[in-house]
Amino acid sequence: MKRRIKAYLPFTINELKRQMAYKGAFYLFILVKMFGAFINYYLWMAIYGSTNQNTLGGLTQGEMVIYIFMAYLTGTIVTVSVSNWVSEDVVQGTVAMNLIKPIDYRMSLISRASGDMIYQFLVPSVFIWIGLEIYRAAVPGLPPFSAEKVLFYLVSTVLSFLIYVLFDFCFGMIAFFTTYIFGLMMVKQALIAFLTGQLIPISFFPEAVQRVFDFLPFSSMVYTPVMIYLGKYTGNKLFFMLLRQAAWVVLLYLFGSLIWRKVTKRLVILGG
Amino acid sequence: MIEVSHVTKDFVMPKKYPGLRGAIKGLFSNEKTVKRAVDDISFQIGQGEIVGYIGSNGAGKSTTIKIMTGILSPSDGTCFVAGIDPNRRRKENAQNIGVVFGQRTQLWWDLPLSESFTILKEIYNVSDQAYREQMEFLNQVLELSAFFDKPVRTLSLGQRMRADLGAALLHNPKVLYLDEPTIGLDLVVKDNIRRAIREINEKYKTTVVLTTHDIGDIEELCSRIIIIDEGKKIYDGSLEALKDTYGTKRTLSLEVKQIQKASGFSPAEILGVREEECITELDFENSLLKITFDGHKLQAPQILSTVMNEIEITDIQLKETELAEIVKEIYRHGTEGE
């Protein structure tokens, strides 16, 4: 097993190096995304300002601020577009070069995605997080900093990452049948922003819709870790949520293996 | 080492229609066309053999290679490489093989070449000791050290090909697949690559399967060749046997003093053979008399003495049919046979 990890480690490190090589694009990307988060922020502030209720969807105004930025941050760390890489590999035919090596294609993608995740976490996310912690300390009425919550948040985020990547791998498999999945990827992104709670906290949806979401993996991708961070889940509920995330990891892993086996049976390598 | 028996590969493609109307029609039709890329091919390759696998474009060479490497699964038939079914146990098989696709690279484009080798060392689980020894050997035959620290994207095609060959050999594979390894290279680099392949084959008894359009590769490297056309195997045997069967035509080129004297001269008549077994051509501009004859029926001195009895000669040249000609001939026949 140790040797297997050693074989995949280079993919992680390589991706880290690659990210550092394209710094300009990366910071621009952060800026654009931050812009979105701030629009979201002002929108919610206006909503809170125009109502005389203290809490909306179970969140106070202060909690909502944390929610918005934490959801943005978690979304950035977690949503590494593996399907994009798969589609690139399919279009350029480089998938063949991966298949001649004694490695698992999915594992190599996950390792590569880990590099991306680590970089996103280290470079923009940590700073935003520190900013949020200062905000939390400055605004009265918010729960105090808790190392335990942060720890659970981190565990939950890693699970979220795995859920997203495994899901996106399955999604990327479509590229083997249709070659181009750009359009579908746009649809997926819009749906993900909505269903994971990045746009609107899931607690705002009607009860019936929330029941449906319970049976989909998406709420486990962003909503769960953010709620853990906010301290909305405690005790048994917290464990149940983590367990549900773990169950999704296993389920999507098995599903991915199944699809991969089907795909390799009818693989067509483009370009000779 | 490699056993391929009755392998067939079909590709199923959605049917495409020509033009804009066709494109719209294609949106609604569910028709599929089946293309048979490889059709019932069987062969066995022993350890240490260098086999040339040739055929015209689209004949199914690359598809066969991809089946043997485990990238594609055959629609029918079985394939074993070093006792392993590459499709069922792809990763185990990958440990035994090295692959160079001339038109692609397995190196990390953005990283220095040295990094690619370190990554491959981890991927193939090569021990430090073996890595050092192998690198020393590869350096010697491929001369990698000159560009070892440069990013792969800055390498010239020749350097990149040498690097790719080195990368495929790092884990000392039992079988080496080379899919057009000399495509687009200049003569010196081609020669280097060929020498390296030969040295590796001699040192490790590595089995080499080589597809190429370069006849030089085959003449210099391969002891055996397999020719396929439209997915079917049409020849499997030694290079000499191929030349013997197909390349029996030899051409005697004679420069003569007075070309006018040669008109109407027919050695076929004099030697008592049929016209097509001894064809005479005249080139008045260069005062050349070309006689193409069947090597099994006639000997060059026979013809020469017949000619010299009649005409004064200033220069002689004897040409064997080149392999390129033979292969061209075979491809043509292969397609005509349809």
Short mmCIF file of N, CA and C in Angstrom, two decimals, chain A residues 167-243:
data_model
loop_
_atom_site.label_atom_id
_atom_site.label_comp_id
_atom_site.label_asym_id
_atom_site.label_seq_id
_atom_site.Cartn_x
_atom_site.Cartn_y
_atom_site.Cartn_z
N PHE A 167 -17.71 12.06 -7.73
CA PHE A 167 -18.90 12.37 -8.53
C PHE A 167 -18.48 12.92 -9.89
N ASP A 168 -17.54 13.84 -9.85
CA ASP A 168 -17.13 14.50 -11.09
C ASP A 168 -16.42 13.52 -12.03
N PHE A 169 -15.76 12.52 -11.46
CA PHE A 169 -15.14 11.48 -12.29
C PHE A 169 -16.23 10.76 -13.08
N CYS A 170 -17.29 10.36 -12.37
CA CYS A 170 -18.41 9.69 -13.04
C CYS A 170 -18.98 10.58 -14.13
N PHE A 171 -19.12 11.86 -13.80
CA PHE A 171 -19.65 12.83 -14.77
C PHE A 171 -18.72 12.92 -15.98
N GLY A 172 -17.41 12.95 -15.72
CA GLY A 172 -16.42 13.05 -16.79
C GLY A 172 -16.46 11.87 -17.74
N MET A 173 -16.94 10.72 -17.25
CA MET A 173 -17.01 9.53 -18.10
C MET A 173 -17.90 9.75 -19.31
N ILE A 174 -18.82 10.70 -19.19
CA ILE A 174 -19.70 11.02 -20.33
C ILE A 174 -18.85 11.43 -21.53
N ALA A 175 -17.70 12.05 -21.24
CA ALA A 175 -16.83 12.51 -22.32
C ALA A 175 -16.40 11.36 -23.23
N PHE A 176 -16.31 10.16 -22.68
CA PHE A 176 -15.90 9.02 -23.49
C PHE A 176 -16.96 8.67 -24.53
N PHE A 177 -18.20 9.09 -24.27
CA PHE A 177 -19.28 8.78 -25.21
C PHE A 177 -19.56 9.96 -26.14
N THR A 178 -19.41 11.17 -25.61
CA THR A 178 -19.80 12.33 -26.41
C THR A 178 -18.60 13.17 -26.84
N THR A 179 -17.39 12.84 -26.36
CA THR A 179 -16.16 13.57 -26.63
C THR A 179 -16.14 14.95 -25.98
N TYR A 180 -17.05 15.83 -26.39
CA TYR A 180 -17.06 17.17 -25.78
C TYR A 180 -18.14 17.23 -24.71
N ILE A 181 -17.78 17.77 -23.54
CA ILE A 181 -18.81 17.89 -22.52
C ILE A 181 -18.88 19.31 -21.98
N PHE A 182 -18.37 20.25 -22.77
CA PHE A 182 -18.31 21.63 -22.27
C PHE A 182 -19.69 22.15 -21.87
N GLY A 183 -20.66 21.96 -22.76
CA GLY A 183 -22.01 22.43 -22.48
C GLY A 183 -22.58 21.80 -21.23
N LEU A 184 -22.41 20.49 -21.15
CA LEU A 184 -22.90 19.77 -19.97
C LEU A 184 -22.22 20.27 -18.71
N MET A 185 -20.93 20.64 -18.84
CA MET A 185 -20.19 21.11 -17.68
C MET A 185 -20.76 22.42 -17.16
N MET A 186 -21.20 23.28 -18.09
CA MET A 186 -21.83 24.53 -17.66
C MET A 186 -23.10 24.24 -16.87
N VAL A 187 -23.90 23.31 -17.40
CA VAL A 187 -25.13 22.93 -16.71
C VAL A 187 -24.82 22.39 -15.33
N LYS A 188 -23.80 21.53 -15.29
CA LYS A 188 -23.43 20.92 -14.02
C LYS A 188 -23.04 21.99 -13.01
N GLN A 189 -22.22 22.95 -13.46
CA GLN A 189 -21.75 23.99 -12.55
C GLN A 189 -22.90 24.79 -11.95
N ALA A 190 -23.87 25.13 -12.79
CA ALA A 190 -25.02 25.89 -12.32
C ALA A 190 -25.80 25.08 -11.29
N LEU A 191 -26.00 23.81 -11.63
CA LEU A 191 -26.76 22.94 -10.72
C LEU A 191 -26.02 22.77 -9.40
N ILE A 192 -24.69 22.60 -9.49
CA ILE A 192 -23.90 22.37 -8.28
C ILE A 192 -24.00 23.59 -7.37
N ALA A 193 -23.86 24.78 -7.94
CA ALA A 193 -23.92 25.99 -7.13
C ALA A 193 -25.24 26.07 -6.37
N PHE A 194 -26.28 25.60 -7.02
CA PHE A 194 -27.62 25.65 -6.44
C PHE A 194 -27.82 24.54 -5.41
N LEU A 195 -27.48 23.32 -5.81
CA LEU A 195 -27.80 22.15 -4.99
C LEU A 195 -26.88 21.96 -3.79
N THR A 196 -25.65 22.49 -3.88
CA THR A 196 -24.74 22.28 -2.76
C THR A 196 -24.95 23.32 -1.67
N GLY A 197 -25.75 24.33 -1.95
CA GLY A 197 -25.98 25.36 -0.95
C GLY A 197 -24.99 26.50 -1.03
N GLN A 198 -24.21 26.55 -2.12
CA GLN A 198 -23.26 27.65 -2.28
C GLN A 198 -23.99 28.97 -2.51
N LEU A 199 -25.13 28.90 -3.20
CA LEU A 199 -25.88 30.10 -3.56
C LEU A 199 -26.85 30.49 -2.43
N ILE A 200 -27.65 29.54 -2.04
CA ILE A 200 -28.65 29.76 -0.99
C ILE A 200 -28.50 28.61 0.02
N PRO A 201 -28.45 28.93 1.30
CA PRO A 201 -28.39 27.83 2.28
C PRO A 201 -29.57 26.89 2.10
N ILE A 202 -29.29 25.60 2.23
CA ILE A 202 -30.33 24.61 1.95
C ILE A 202 -31.51 24.74 2.91
N SER A 203 -31.27 25.32 4.10
CA SER A 203 -32.37 25.47 5.06
C SER A 203 -33.46 26.43 4.57
N PHE A 204 -33.17 27.16 3.48
CA PHE A 204 -34.17 28.07 2.92
C PHE A 204 -35.18 27.35 2.03
N PHE A 205 -34.83 26.15 1.60
CA PHE A 205 -35.73 25.42 0.71
C PHE A 205 -36.91 24.87 1.51
N PRO A 206 -38.04 24.63 0.84
CA PRO A 206 -39.17 24.02 1.54
C PRO A 206 -38.80 22.64 2.08
N GLU A 207 -39.50 22.25 3.09
CA GLU A 207 -39.24 20.99 3.78
C GLU A 207 -39.17 19.80 2.82
N ALA A 208 -40.12 19.75 1.90
CA ALA A 208 -40.21 18.61 0.97
C ALA A 208 -38.96 18.54 0.09
N VAL A 209 -38.52 19.71 -0.37
CA VAL A 209 -37.34 19.75 -1.24
C VAL A 209 -36.10 19.31 -0.45
N GLN A 210 -36.05 19.75 0.80
CA GLN A 210 -34.92 19.35 1.64
C GLN A 210 -34.86 17.84 1.82
N ARG A 211 -36.03 17.22 1.92
CA ARG A 211 -36.08 15.74 2.03
C ARG A 211 -35.42 15.11 0.79
N VAL A 212 -35.76 15.67 -0.38
CA VAL A 212 -35.18 15.14 -1.63
C VAL A 212 -33.66 15.32 -1.60
N PHE A 213 -33.21 16.50 -1.17
CA PHE A 213 -31.78 16.79 -1.12
C PHE A 213 -31.02 15.82 -0.22
N ASP A 214 -31.74 15.32 0.81
CA ASP A 214 -31.11 14.35 1.71
C ASP A 214 -30.66 13.10 0.97
N PHE A 215 -31.33 12.82 -0.14
CA PHE A 215 -30.98 11.61 -0.88
C PHE A 215 -30.04 11.88 -2.05
N LEU A 216 -29.56 13.10 -2.14
CA LEU A 216 -28.60 13.44 -3.18
C LEU A 216 -27.25 13.76 -2.53
N PRO A 217 -26.17 13.54 -3.27
CA PRO A 217 -24.85 13.76 -2.65
C PRO A 217 -24.47 15.24 -2.53
N PHE A 218 -25.21 16.12 -3.19
CA PHE A 218 -24.74 17.50 -3.34
C PHE A 218 -24.67 18.28 -2.04
N SER A 219 -25.67 18.10 -1.16
CA SER A 219 -25.66 18.87 0.08
C SER A 219 -24.47 18.49 0.94
N SER A 220 -23.97 17.27 0.73
CA SER A 220 -22.80 16.82 1.49
C SER A 220 -21.52 17.48 1.01
N MET A 221 -21.58 18.15 -0.15
CA MET A 221 -20.35 18.70 -0.73
C MET A 221 -19.93 20.01 -0.09
N VAL A 222 -20.90 20.91 0.18
CA VAL A 222 -20.54 22.21 0.73
C VAL A 222 -21.33 22.52 2.00
N TYR A 223 -22.62 22.27 1.91
CA TYR A 223 -23.52 22.65 3.00
C TYR A 223 -23.13 22.00 4.33
N THR A 224 -22.87 20.71 4.31
CA THR A 224 -22.56 19.99 5.54
C THR A 224 -21.33 20.56 6.25
N PRO A 225 -20.16 20.66 5.59
CA PRO A 225 -19.01 21.19 6.34
C PRO A 225 -19.22 22.61 6.85
N VAL A 226 -19.92 23.44 6.09
CA VAL A 226 -20.14 24.83 6.55
C VAL A 226 -21.04 24.84 7.79
N MET A 227 -22.08 24.02 7.77
CA MET A 227 -22.96 23.94 8.93
C MET A 227 -22.22 23.41 10.15
N ILE A 228 -21.29 22.47 9.90
CA ILE A 228 -20.48 21.96 11.02
C ILE A 228 -19.63 23.09 11.57
N TYR A 229 -19.08 23.87 10.68
CA TYR A 229 -18.23 24.99 11.11
C TYR A 229 -19.04 26.00 11.92
N LEU A 230 -20.28 26.21 11.50
CA LEU A 230 -21.14 27.16 12.20
C LEU A 230 -21.67 26.60 13.52
N GLY A 231 -21.39 25.33 13.77
CA GLY A 231 -21.84 24.72 15.01
C GLY A 231 -23.31 24.37 15.01
N LYS A 232 -23.89 24.17 13.83
CA LYS A 232 -25.31 23.84 13.74
C LYS A 232 -25.56 22.35 13.98
N TYR A 233 -24.51 21.56 13.79
CA TYR A 233 -24.65 20.13 14.07
C TYR A 233 -23.81 19.81 15.29
N THR A 234 -24.41 19.11 16.23
CA THR A 234 -23.63 18.68 17.40
C THR A 234 -24.01 17.25 17.75
N GLY A 235 -23.16 16.63 18.54
CA GLY A 235 -23.44 15.29 19.08
C GLY A 235 -23.73 14.28 18.00
N ASN A 236 -24.88 13.56 18.18
CA ASN A 236 -25.23 12.49 17.27
C ASN A 236 -25.46 12.98 15.85
N LYS A 237 -26.06 14.14 15.75
CA LYS A 237 -26.37 14.72 14.43
C LYS A 237 -25.07 14.92 13.64
N LEU A 238 -24.04 15.41 14.34
CA LEU A 238 -22.73 15.63 13.70
C LEU A 238 -22.18 14.31 13.17
N PHE A 239 -22.26 13.28 14.00
CA PHE A 239 -21.73 11.98 13.57
C PHE A 239 -22.53 11.41 12.41
N PHE A 240 -23.83 11.62 12.49
CA PHE A 240 -24.67 11.13 11.40
C PHE A 240 -24.28 11.80 10.08
N MET A 241 -24.03 13.11 10.17
CA MET A 241 -23.68 13.86 8.96
C MET A 241 -22.36 13.37 8.37
N LEU A 242 -21.38 13.17 9.25
CA LEU A 242 -20.09 12.69 8.78
C LEU A 242 -20.23 11.28 8.18
N LEU A 243 -21.05 10.48 8.83
CA LEU A 243 -21.27 9.11 8.36
C LEU A 243 -21.94 9.13 6.99
#
